[in-house]
Amino acid sequence: MSSQDHSDHFEKHCAALADSHEESGSNASSYDDINAIQRRGTKDEADAIQRNDTRGKCARVSGDLKRTTSNVLAHVASRISTRTWPEPPPPPDGGTKAWTQVAMGWLVIFTTWGWVNSFGSFQTYYTSVLPQTPSTISWIGSVQIWFCLVISVFSGRLLDAGLFLPTFLVGAVIQVLGMFLMSISTQYWSLMLTQGVLTGIGAGIFFTPSLALVATYFNKRRGIAVGLATTGNSAGGIVYPVVVRQLIPTLGFAWTARVLAFINLACLSIVFVFMRPRLPPRKSGPIIDFAAFRELAYDGVVAGIFTTSMANYFSFYYIASFGRETLGLSYSTASIMVILINGAGMLFRIIPPLIADRIGPINVMFPVTLAWAIVAFCWLAVDSVPGLYVFSCFYGVCSGSFQCLTATAIASITKRLDTVGTRLGMAFSISSFASLTGPPIGGAIQAANGGKFTGSQAWAASMTFIGFLCFAVVRVNKAGLNPKIRC
């Protein structure tokens, strides 16, 4: 046999060995085959076969590596494109820990929205001591609300990512610091920076994650749980104006602001100790869920919250000014209107959620906004002090009934509980622009009418009615014209 024949024979045998190695992967059989070849050929030929065998193994390893890398990349790409993650565990819907979160949520809303809604008492005081117009002064409260809401688009996602505690701590420190710095502010620009910007940013950082956290502990009882938490809004709307009304004449503005800061410091310290998230972190996912805007129900709810917010905060901020400028009330008596409009809705922050747990939040918000619009138009007829008392009470009832259901409504049209923080933050961020512009727009309309409130009252009532139309669209979209369907 010639050397060339030996070489051809060796190559064929190596190919057969390569197939055998791929099936068994046995090193021992490889050495046995090489020994057999060495018995049939020369030493040089055996070395050549061994080199070919090594190259074959390297080629197979390289091919396996490529296939493995390709599989991993395909798997990762599939997860990125579908954004699938495990379903979160079902909520306990009760128990000591769950109701503790409701109590902590109450304190959070007390120190955020109770504080924000009490700005009407500051508006009346600032109007009497600052040279700026009422419309200009109202920008302090508007900026405060705007920051409180617009930051929600980022802070809400931080809850889903498992960063609740550091987020809460940062927000609480900023809010309390702003209140202490507010106590040494004597000019408009400094009040804007401290009360408007700092306290607004601080509250915005921890408000939405806290409210969304409460919602994740409940399903069937979510309405009443969130409703109970939002009664902190009314309670704060009573306590803060009373403190301002009683302490400013005796202690002065500086120490009044410090007392309010110590109240918030104590409340938020308790919340930091006891409030804890339930769901595991969801690291993936966007800050803004653009898919939500392709849902008519979500768009309608957000639009309804937006239009009613413009009217609501104008009414809350200017109700005391209306009493002073139109009806001739003193500062002390006019401040009672702020207490009434906040406190009257406390009970009705519980009743609508109880009904919503049975028939659905959208089914409740639909008639509530209609009643709210009717009451808002009644403000045009108020021309006496008793009438103002009655209007303040009914407006507070309707406002409280609506506000206690906003978070529940967003959660009810959100399929996954671990995206509630994101979607709630988006809704609040959008409505922040309504809260920012509503009071100044109303004040500008008042100024354009020579200080009369008729034009601004009609504008606020019309915006509330548009909000009712938005919820009517959502109701029809979710359940049609059948009143028996829960939504």
Coordinates of C-alpha atoms in Angstrom, one line a residue:
M1 CA 0.0 0.0 0.0
S2 CA 1.4 3.4 -1.0
S3 CA 1.8 6.3 1.4
Q4 CA -1.0 8.2 -0.4
D5 CA -3.4 5.2 0.1
H6 CA -2.4 5.2 3.8
S7 CA -3.2 8.9 4.0
D8 CA -6.6 8.5 2.4
H9 CA -7.4 5.6 4.7
F10 CA -6.3 7.6 7.7
E11 CA -8.6 10.6 6.8
K12 CA -11.6 8.3 6.3
H13 CA -10.9 6.6 9.6
C14 CA -10.5 10.0 11.4
A15 CA -13.9 11.1 10.1
A16 CA -15.4 8.0 11.5
L17 CA -13.7 8.5 14.8
A18 CA -15.0 12.1 14.8
D19 CA -18.6 10.8 14.5
S20 CA -17.9 8.3 17.2
H21 CA -16.5 11.0 19.5
E22 CA -19.5 13.2 19.0
E23 CA -21.8 10.4 20.1
S24 CA -19.9 9.2 23.1
G25 CA -17.4 12.0 24.0
S26 CA -15.2 9.3 25.5
N27 CA -11.5 10.1 25.7
A28 CA -10.6 6.5 26.4
S29 CA -12.1 5.3 23.1
S30 CA -10.1 8.0 21.3
Y31 CA -6.8 6.7 22.6
D32 CA -7.8 3.1 21.7
D33 CA -8.5 4.1 18.1
I34 CA -5.2 5.9 17.8
N35 CA -3.4 2.7 19.0
A36 CA -5.2 0.7 16.4
I37 CA -4.1 3.1 13.7
Q38 CA -0.6 3.1 14.9
R39 CA -0.5 -0.7 14.5
R40 CA -1.6 -0.3 10.9
G41 CA 0.7 2.6 9.8
T42 CA 3.8 4.4 10.5
K43 CA 4.5 6.6 13.5
D44 CA 4.3 9.8 11.3
E45 CA 0.9 8.7 10.0
A46 CA -0.4 8.1 13.6
D47 CA 0.8 11.6 14.6
A48 CA -1.0 13.1 11.7
I49 CA -4.2 11.3 12.7
Q50 CA -3.9 12.5 16.3
R51 CA -3.4 16.1 15.1
N52 CA -6.6 15.7 12.9
D53 CA -8.5 14.3 15.8
T54 CA -7.5 17.2 18.0
R55 CA -8.5 19.7 15.4
G56 CA -11.9 17.9 15.1
K57 CA -12.4 18.1 18.8
C58 CA -11.6 21.9 18.7
A59 CA -14.0 22.4 15.9
R60 CA -16.7 20.5 17.7
V61 CA -16.1 22.6 20.9
S62 CA -16.2 25.8 18.9
G63 CA -19.4 24.7 17.2
D64 CA -21.0 23.8 20.6
L65 CA -19.9 27.2 22.1
K66 CA -21.4 29.1 19.2
R67 CA -24.7 27.1 19.6
T68 CA -24.7 27.8 23.3
T69 CA -24.0 31.5 23.0
S70 CA -26.6 31.8 20.3
N71 CA -29.2 30.0 22.5
V72 CA -28.4 32.3 25.5
L73 CA -28.6 35.5 23.4
A74 CA -31.9 34.3 21.8
H75 CA -33.3 33.5 25.3
V76 CA -32.3 36.9 26.6
A77 CA -33.7 38.7 23.6
S78 CA -36.9 36.8 23.9
R79 CA -37.2 38.0 27.6
I80 CA -36.4 41.6 26.7
S81 CA -38.9 41.7 23.8
T82 CA -41.8 40.0 25.7
R83 CA -41.0 41.5 29.1
T84 CA -42.4 38.5 30.9
W85 CA -42.0 38.2 34.6
P86 CA -43.6 36.0 37.2
E87 CA -47.1 36.9 38.3
P88 CA -47.0 38.5 41.8
P89 CA -48.5 36.6 44.7
P90 CA -52.2 37.4 45.5
P91 CA -52.8 40.0 48.2
P92 CA -53.7 39.0 51.7
D93 CA -56.8 41.3 51.6
G94 CA -56.6 41.7 55.4
G95 CA -54.6 40.8 58.4
T96 CA -52.6 42.8 60.9
K97 CA -49.8 43.7 58.6
A98 CA -52.1 44.8 55.8
W99 CA -54.3 47.1 58.0
T100 CA -51.1 48.5 59.5
Q101 CA -50.1 49.6 56.0
V102 CA -53.5 51.4 55.8
A103 CA -52.8 53.2 59.1
M104 CA -49.4 54.2 57.8
G105 CA -51.0 55.3 54.5
W106 CA -53.3 57.5 56.5
L107 CA -50.3 59.3 58.1
V108 CA -48.7 59.7 54.7
I109 CA -51.8 61.4 53.2
F110 CA -52.3 63.4 56.3
T111 CA -48.8 64.9 56.0
T112 CA -48.9 65.3 52.2
W113 CA -52.4 66.2 50.9
G114 CA -53.7 67.4 54.3
W115 CA -50.8 69.8 54.3
V116 CA -51.3 70.7 50.6
N117 CA -55.1 71.2 50.9
S118 CA -54.6 73.6 53.9
F119 CA -52.9 76.1 51.7
G120 CA -56.1 78.1 51.5
S121 CA -55.5 79.3 55.1
F122 CA -52.0 80.4 54.0
Q123 CA -53.4 82.0 50.9
T124 CA -55.6 84.3 53.0
Y125 CA -52.8 85.2 55.4
Y126 CA -50.2 85.9 52.6
T127 CA -52.7 88.1 50.8
S128 CA -52.9 90.3 53.9
V129 CA -49.1 90.6 54.5
L130 CA -47.5 90.3 51.0
P131 CA -47.7 92.9 48.3
Q132 CA -48.4 90.3 45.6
T133 CA -51.9 89.8 44.1
P134 CA -54.0 86.7 45.1
S135 CA -53.4 85.1 41.7
T136 CA -49.6 85.5 42.1
I137 CA -49.7 84.1 45.7
S138 CA -51.7 81.1 44.6
W139 CA -48.7 80.0 42.5
I140 CA -47.0 78.9 45.7
G141 CA -49.7 76.3 46.4
S142 CA -49.9 75.4 42.7
V143 CA -46.2 74.7 42.5
Q144 CA -46.4 72.7 45.6
I145 CA -49.1 70.5 44.2
W146 CA -47.4 70.3 40.8
F147 CA -44.1 68.9 42.3
C148 CA -46.1 66.6 44.6
L149 CA -47.7 65.0 41.6
V150 CA -45.2 65.3 38.7
I151 CA -42.5 63.5 40.6
S152 CA -44.9 60.5 40.9
V153 CA -44.0 59.3 37.4
F154 CA -40.5 58.5 38.8
S155 CA -41.2 57.7 42.5
G156 CA -44.1 55.3 41.6
R157 CA -41.7 53.1 39.6
L158 CA -39.3 53.0 42.5
L159 CA -41.9 51.1 44.6
D160 CA -42.1 48.5 41.8
A161 CA -38.3 48.3 41.8
G162 CA -38.1 47.5 45.5
L163 CA -36.7 50.8 46.6
F164 CA -39.5 52.0 48.8
L165 CA -37.6 52.6 52.1
P166 CA -34.8 54.8 50.7
T167 CA -37.3 56.6 48.5
F168 CA -39.5 57.4 51.5
L169 CA -36.6 58.5 53.6
V170 CA -35.3 61.0 51.0
G171 CA -38.7 62.4 50.4
A172 CA -39.5 62.8 54.1
V173 CA -36.2 64.6 54.9
I174 CA -36.7 67.0 52.0
Q175 CA -40.3 67.8 53.0
V176 CA -39.6 68.4 56.7
L177 CA -36.5 70.5 55.8
G178 CA -38.6 72.7 53.5
M179 CA -41.1 73.3 56.3
F180 CA -38.3 74.4 58.8
L181 CA -36.8 76.7 56.2
M182 CA -40.3 78.0 55.5
S183 CA -40.3 79.3 59.0
I184 CA -37.5 81.8 58.3
S185 CA -39.0 82.9 55.0
T186 CA -40.4 86.4 54.9
Q187 CA -40.6 87.2 51.2
Y188 CA -42.6 85.8 48.3
W189 CA -39.6 84.2 46.5
S190 CA -38.4 82.5 49.6
L191 CA -41.8 81.1 50.4
M192 CA -42.0 79.9 46.8
L193 CA -38.7 78.0 47.2
T194 CA -39.4 76.5 50.6
Q195 CA -43.2 75.9 50.9
G196 CA -43.7 75.6 47.1
V197 CA -40.7 73.8 45.8
L198 CA -39.0 71.9 48.7
T199 CA -42.1 70.6 50.5
G200 CA -43.7 69.8 47.1
I201 CA -40.7 67.8 45.9
G202 CA -40.4 65.9 49.2
A203 CA -44.1 65.0 49.4
G204 CA -44.0 63.9 45.7
I205 CA -41.2 61.5 46.3
F206 CA -42.9 59.4 49.0
F207 CA -46.7 60.0 48.4
T208 CA -47.4 57.9 45.3
P209 CA -45.2 54.9 46.4
S210 CA -47.0 54.8 49.8
L211 CA -50.5 55.0 48.3
A212 CA -49.7 52.3 45.7
L213 CA -48.1 50.1 48.4
V214 CA -51.4 50.1 50.3
A215 CA -53.3 49.1 47.2
T216 CA -51.0 46.0 46.7
Y217 CA -52.2 44.5 50.0
F218 CA -55.8 44.3 49.0
N219 CA -58.1 43.1 46.3
K220 CA -61.8 42.8 47.2
R221 CA -61.3 45.3 50.1
R222 CA -59.0 47.6 48.1
G223 CA -61.7 50.4 47.9
I224 CA -62.3 50.6 51.6
A225 CA -58.6 50.3 52.4
V226 CA -57.6 53.1 50.2
G227 CA -60.6 55.1 51.2
L228 CA -59.7 54.8 54.9
A229 CA -56.2 55.9 54.1
T230 CA -57.4 59.0 52.2
T231 CA -59.4 60.2 55.2
G232 CA -56.0 61.5 56.3
N233 CA -56.5 64.1 53.6
S234 CA -59.6 65.5 55.4
A235 CA -58.0 65.2 58.8
G236 CA -55.0 67.1 57.7
G237 CA -57.2 69.6 56.0
I238 CA -58.8 70.3 59.4
V239 CA -55.7 70.1 61.7
Y240 CA -53.3 72.3 59.7
P241 CA -55.7 75.2 59.2
V242 CA -56.7 75.1 62.8
V243 CA -53.1 75.2 63.9
V244 CA -52.4 78.1 61.5
R245 CA -55.6 79.9 62.6
Q246 CA -54.8 79.6 66.3
L247 CA -51.1 80.0 66.4
I248 CA -50.3 82.8 64.0
P249 CA -52.0 85.5 66.1
T250 CA -50.2 84.2 69.3
L251 CA -46.9 82.7 68.2
G252 CA -46.4 84.4 64.9
F253 CA -45.8 82.8 61.5
A254 CA -42.2 81.5 62.1
W255 CA -43.1 79.3 65.2
T256 CA -46.4 78.2 63.6
A257 CA -44.4 76.8 60.6
R258 CA -42.0 75.1 63.0
V259 CA -44.9 73.5 64.9
L260 CA -46.3 72.1 61.7
A261 CA -42.8 70.8 60.7
F262 CA -42.5 68.9 64.1
I263 CA -46.0 67.4 63.5
N264 CA -44.8 66.0 60.1
L265 CA -41.5 64.8 61.5
A266 CA -43.3 62.8 64.2
C267 CA -45.8 61.3 61.8
L268 CA -43.3 60.4 59.1
S269 CA -40.9 58.8 61.6
I270 CA -43.7 56.4 62.6
V271 CA -44.4 55.6 58.9
F272 CA -40.7 54.8 58.3
V273 CA -40.7 52.3 61.1
F274 CA -43.8 50.3 60.2
M275 CA -44.5 50.7 56.4
R276 CA -43.1 47.8 54.3
P277 CA -43.7 46.7 50.7
R278 CA -45.2 43.3 50.0
L279 CA -44.3 42.4 46.5
P280 CA -40.9 41.3 45.3
P281 CA -38.9 43.8 43.3
R282 CA -39.6 44.1 39.5
K283 CA -36.3 45.3 38.2
S284 CA -37.3 45.3 34.5
G285 CA -39.9 47.5 33.0
P286 CA -40.1 51.1 31.9
I287 CA -40.6 54.2 34.0
I288 CA -43.5 55.2 31.7
D289 CA -45.8 52.4 30.5
F290 CA -46.8 53.8 27.1
A291 CA -49.1 50.8 26.5
A292 CA -51.5 52.3 29.1
F293 CA -52.2 55.2 26.7
R294 CA -53.6 52.7 24.2
E295 CA -56.4 51.8 26.6
L296 CA -59.4 54.1 26.4
A297 CA -60.4 53.4 30.0
Y298 CA -57.0 54.6 31.3
D299 CA -57.1 57.7 29.1
G300 CA -60.6 58.6 30.2
V301 CA -59.8 58.2 33.9
V302 CA -56.7 60.3 33.6
A303 CA -58.6 63.0 31.6
G304 CA -61.3 63.0 34.2
I305 CA -58.8 63.5 37.1
F306 CA -57.1 66.2 35.1
T307 CA -60.2 68.4 34.5
T308 CA -61.6 68.0 37.9
S309 CA -58.2 68.8 39.5
M310 CA -58.1 72.2 37.8
A311 CA -61.5 73.2 39.4
N312 CA -60.9 71.5 42.7
Y313 CA -57.8 73.3 43.8
F314 CA -59.1 76.6 42.6
S315 CA -62.1 76.1 44.9
F316 CA -60.0 74.9 47.8
Y317 CA -57.6 77.8 47.6
Y318 CA -60.1 80.6 46.9
I319 CA -63.0 79.7 49.1
A320 CA -61.7 81.7 52.1
S321 CA -60.7 84.6 49.8
F322 CA -64.3 84.6 48.4
G323 CA -65.6 84.9 51.9
R324 CA -63.3 87.8 52.8
E325 CA -63.6 89.8 49.5
T326 CA -67.2 89.1 48.6
L327 CA -69.0 88.5 51.9
G328 CA -66.8 90.6 54.1
L329 CA -65.7 87.9 56.5
S330 CA -62.7 88.3 58.9
Y331 CA -59.6 86.3 58.4
S332 CA -60.5 84.0 61.4
T333 CA -64.0 83.4 60.1
A334 CA -62.9 82.9 56.5
S335 CA -60.4 80.3 57.6
I336 CA -63.3 78.2 58.9
M337 CA -64.3 77.7 55.2
V338 CA -61.0 75.9 54.6
I339 CA -61.7 73.6 57.6
L340 CA -65.2 72.9 56.4
I341 CA -64.4 72.1 52.8
N342 CA -61.7 69.7 54.0
G343 CA -63.4 68.1 57.0
A344 CA -66.9 67.6 55.5
G345 CA -65.6 64.9 53.2
M346 CA -64.1 62.7 55.9
L347 CA -67.1 60.4 56.3
F348 CA -67.6 60.3 52.6
R349 CA -64.1 59.1 52.0
I350 CA -65.3 55.8 53.5
I351 CA -68.8 55.3 52.2
P352 CA -68.1 55.5 48.5
P353 CA -65.2 53.0 48.7
L354 CA -67.6 50.5 50.5
I355 CA -70.0 50.8 47.6
A356 CA -67.1 50.6 45.1
D357 CA -66.0 47.3 46.6
R358 CA -69.4 45.9 45.6
I359 CA -70.2 47.6 42.3
G360 CA -66.8 48.8 41.1
P361 CA -65.1 52.2 41.4
I362 CA -66.0 53.5 37.9
N363 CA -69.7 52.9 38.7
V364 CA -69.3 55.1 41.7
M365 CA -67.2 57.9 40.2
F366 CA -69.6 58.3 37.3
P367 CA -72.5 59.7 39.5
V368 CA -70.2 61.3 42.0
T369 CA -68.7 63.6 39.3
L370 CA -72.2 64.5 38.1
A371 CA -73.2 65.5 41.7
W372 CA -69.9 67.4 42.0
A373 CA -70.6 69.4 38.9
I374 CA -74.1 70.3 40.0
V375 CA -72.7 71.5 43.4
A376 CA -70.0 73.5 41.6
F377 CA -72.5 75.4 39.6
C378 CA -74.4 76.2 42.8
W379 CA -71.4 78.3 43.9
L380 CA -72.7 81.0 41.4
A381 CA -75.8 81.4 43.6
V382 CA -74.0 81.9 46.9
D383 CA -74.5 85.4 48.2
S384 CA -74.7 85.0 52.0
V385 CA -72.6 83.6 54.8
P386 CA -75.1 80.7 55.6
G387 CA -75.0 79.8 51.9
L388 CA -71.2 79.7 51.9
Y389 CA -71.3 77.3 54.8
V390 CA -73.7 75.0 53.1
F391 CA -71.8 75.2 49.8
S392 CA -68.4 74.5 51.5
C393 CA -69.9 71.4 53.2
F394 CA -71.4 69.9 50.0
Y395 CA -68.4 70.7 47.9
G396 CA -66.2 69.0 50.4
V397 CA -68.4 65.9 50.4
C398 CA -68.3 65.6 46.6
S399 CA -64.5 66.3 46.4
G400 CA -63.7 63.8 49.1
S401 CA -66.0 61.1 47.5
F402 CA -64.1 61.6 44.3
Q403 CA -60.5 61.8 45.6
C404 CA -60.8 58.7 47.7
L405 CA -61.5 56.6 44.6
T406 CA -58.8 57.8 42.2
A407 CA -56.1 55.3 43.2
T408 CA -58.7 52.5 43.3
A409 CA -60.0 53.4 39.9
I410 CA -56.4 53.3 38.4
A411 CA -55.7 50.0 40.1
S412 CA -59.0 48.5 38.9
I413 CA -58.1 49.0 35.3
T414 CA -54.5 47.8 35.7
K415 CA -54.1 44.1 35.0
R416 CA -50.9 43.6 37.1
L417 CA -50.5 44.8 40.7
D418 CA -46.7 45.2 40.2
T419 CA -47.4 48.0 37.7
V420 CA -49.8 49.9 39.8
G421 CA -47.1 52.2 41.1
T422 CA -46.0 53.1 37.5
R423 CA -49.5 53.7 36.2
L424 CA -50.6 55.6 39.2
G425 CA -47.5 57.8 39.0
M426 CA -48.2 58.5 35.4
A427 CA -51.8 59.6 36.1
F428 CA -50.8 61.8 39.0
S429 CA -47.9 63.4 37.0
I430 CA -50.3 64.3 34.2
S431 CA -52.9 65.8 36.6
S432 CA -50.1 67.8 38.2
F433 CA -50.2 70.2 35.3
A434 CA -53.9 70.8 36.0
S435 CA -53.2 71.4 39.7
L436 CA -50.4 73.8 38.7
T437 CA -52.5 75.9 36.3
G438 CA -56.0 75.7 37.8
P439 CA -55.7 78.2 40.7
P440 CA -53.8 80.8 38.8
I441 CA -56.2 80.5 35.8
G442 CA -59.1 81.0 38.1
G443 CA -57.4 83.9 39.8
A444 CA -56.6 85.5 36.4
I445 CA -60.2 85.2 35.4
Q446 CA -61.3 86.8 38.6
A447 CA -58.8 89.7 38.1
A448 CA -60.0 90.1 34.5
N449 CA -63.6 90.5 35.8
G450 CA -62.6 93.3 38.2
G451 CA -62.2 91.1 41.3
K452 CA -65.6 89.4 40.9
F453 CA -65.7 85.6 41.2
T454 CA -68.6 84.9 38.7
G455 CA -66.4 84.1 35.7
S456 CA -64.0 81.9 37.7
Q457 CA -66.8 80.1 39.4
A458 CA -68.5 79.3 36.0
W459 CA -65.1 78.1 34.6
A460 CA -64.5 75.8 37.6
A461 CA -68.0 74.3 37.4
S462 CA -67.6 73.7 33.6
M463 CA -64.3 71.9 34.1
T464 CA -65.9 69.6 36.7
F465 CA -68.7 68.8 34.2
I466 CA -66.2 67.9 31.6
G467 CA -64.7 65.5 34.1
F468 CA -68.1 63.9 34.5
L469 CA -68.3 63.4 30.7
C470 CA -64.9 61.7 30.7
F471 CA -66.1 59.2 33.3
A472 CA -69.2 58.6 31.4
V473 CA -67.1 57.6 28.4
V474 CA -65.1 55.2 30.6
R475 CA -68.3 53.7 32.0
V476 CA -69.7 53.0 28.6
N477 CA -66.4 51.6 27.3
K478 CA -66.0 49.2 30.2
A479 CA -69.6 48.0 30.7
G480 CA -71.8 49.5 27.9
L481 CA -75.2 50.8 29.0
N482 CA -75.9 47.9 31.3
P483 CA -76.1 49.3 34.9
K484 CA -75.7 45.8 36.4
I485 CA -72.1 45.2 35.2
R486 CA -69.4 45.8 37.8
C487 CA -66.6 48.0 36.6

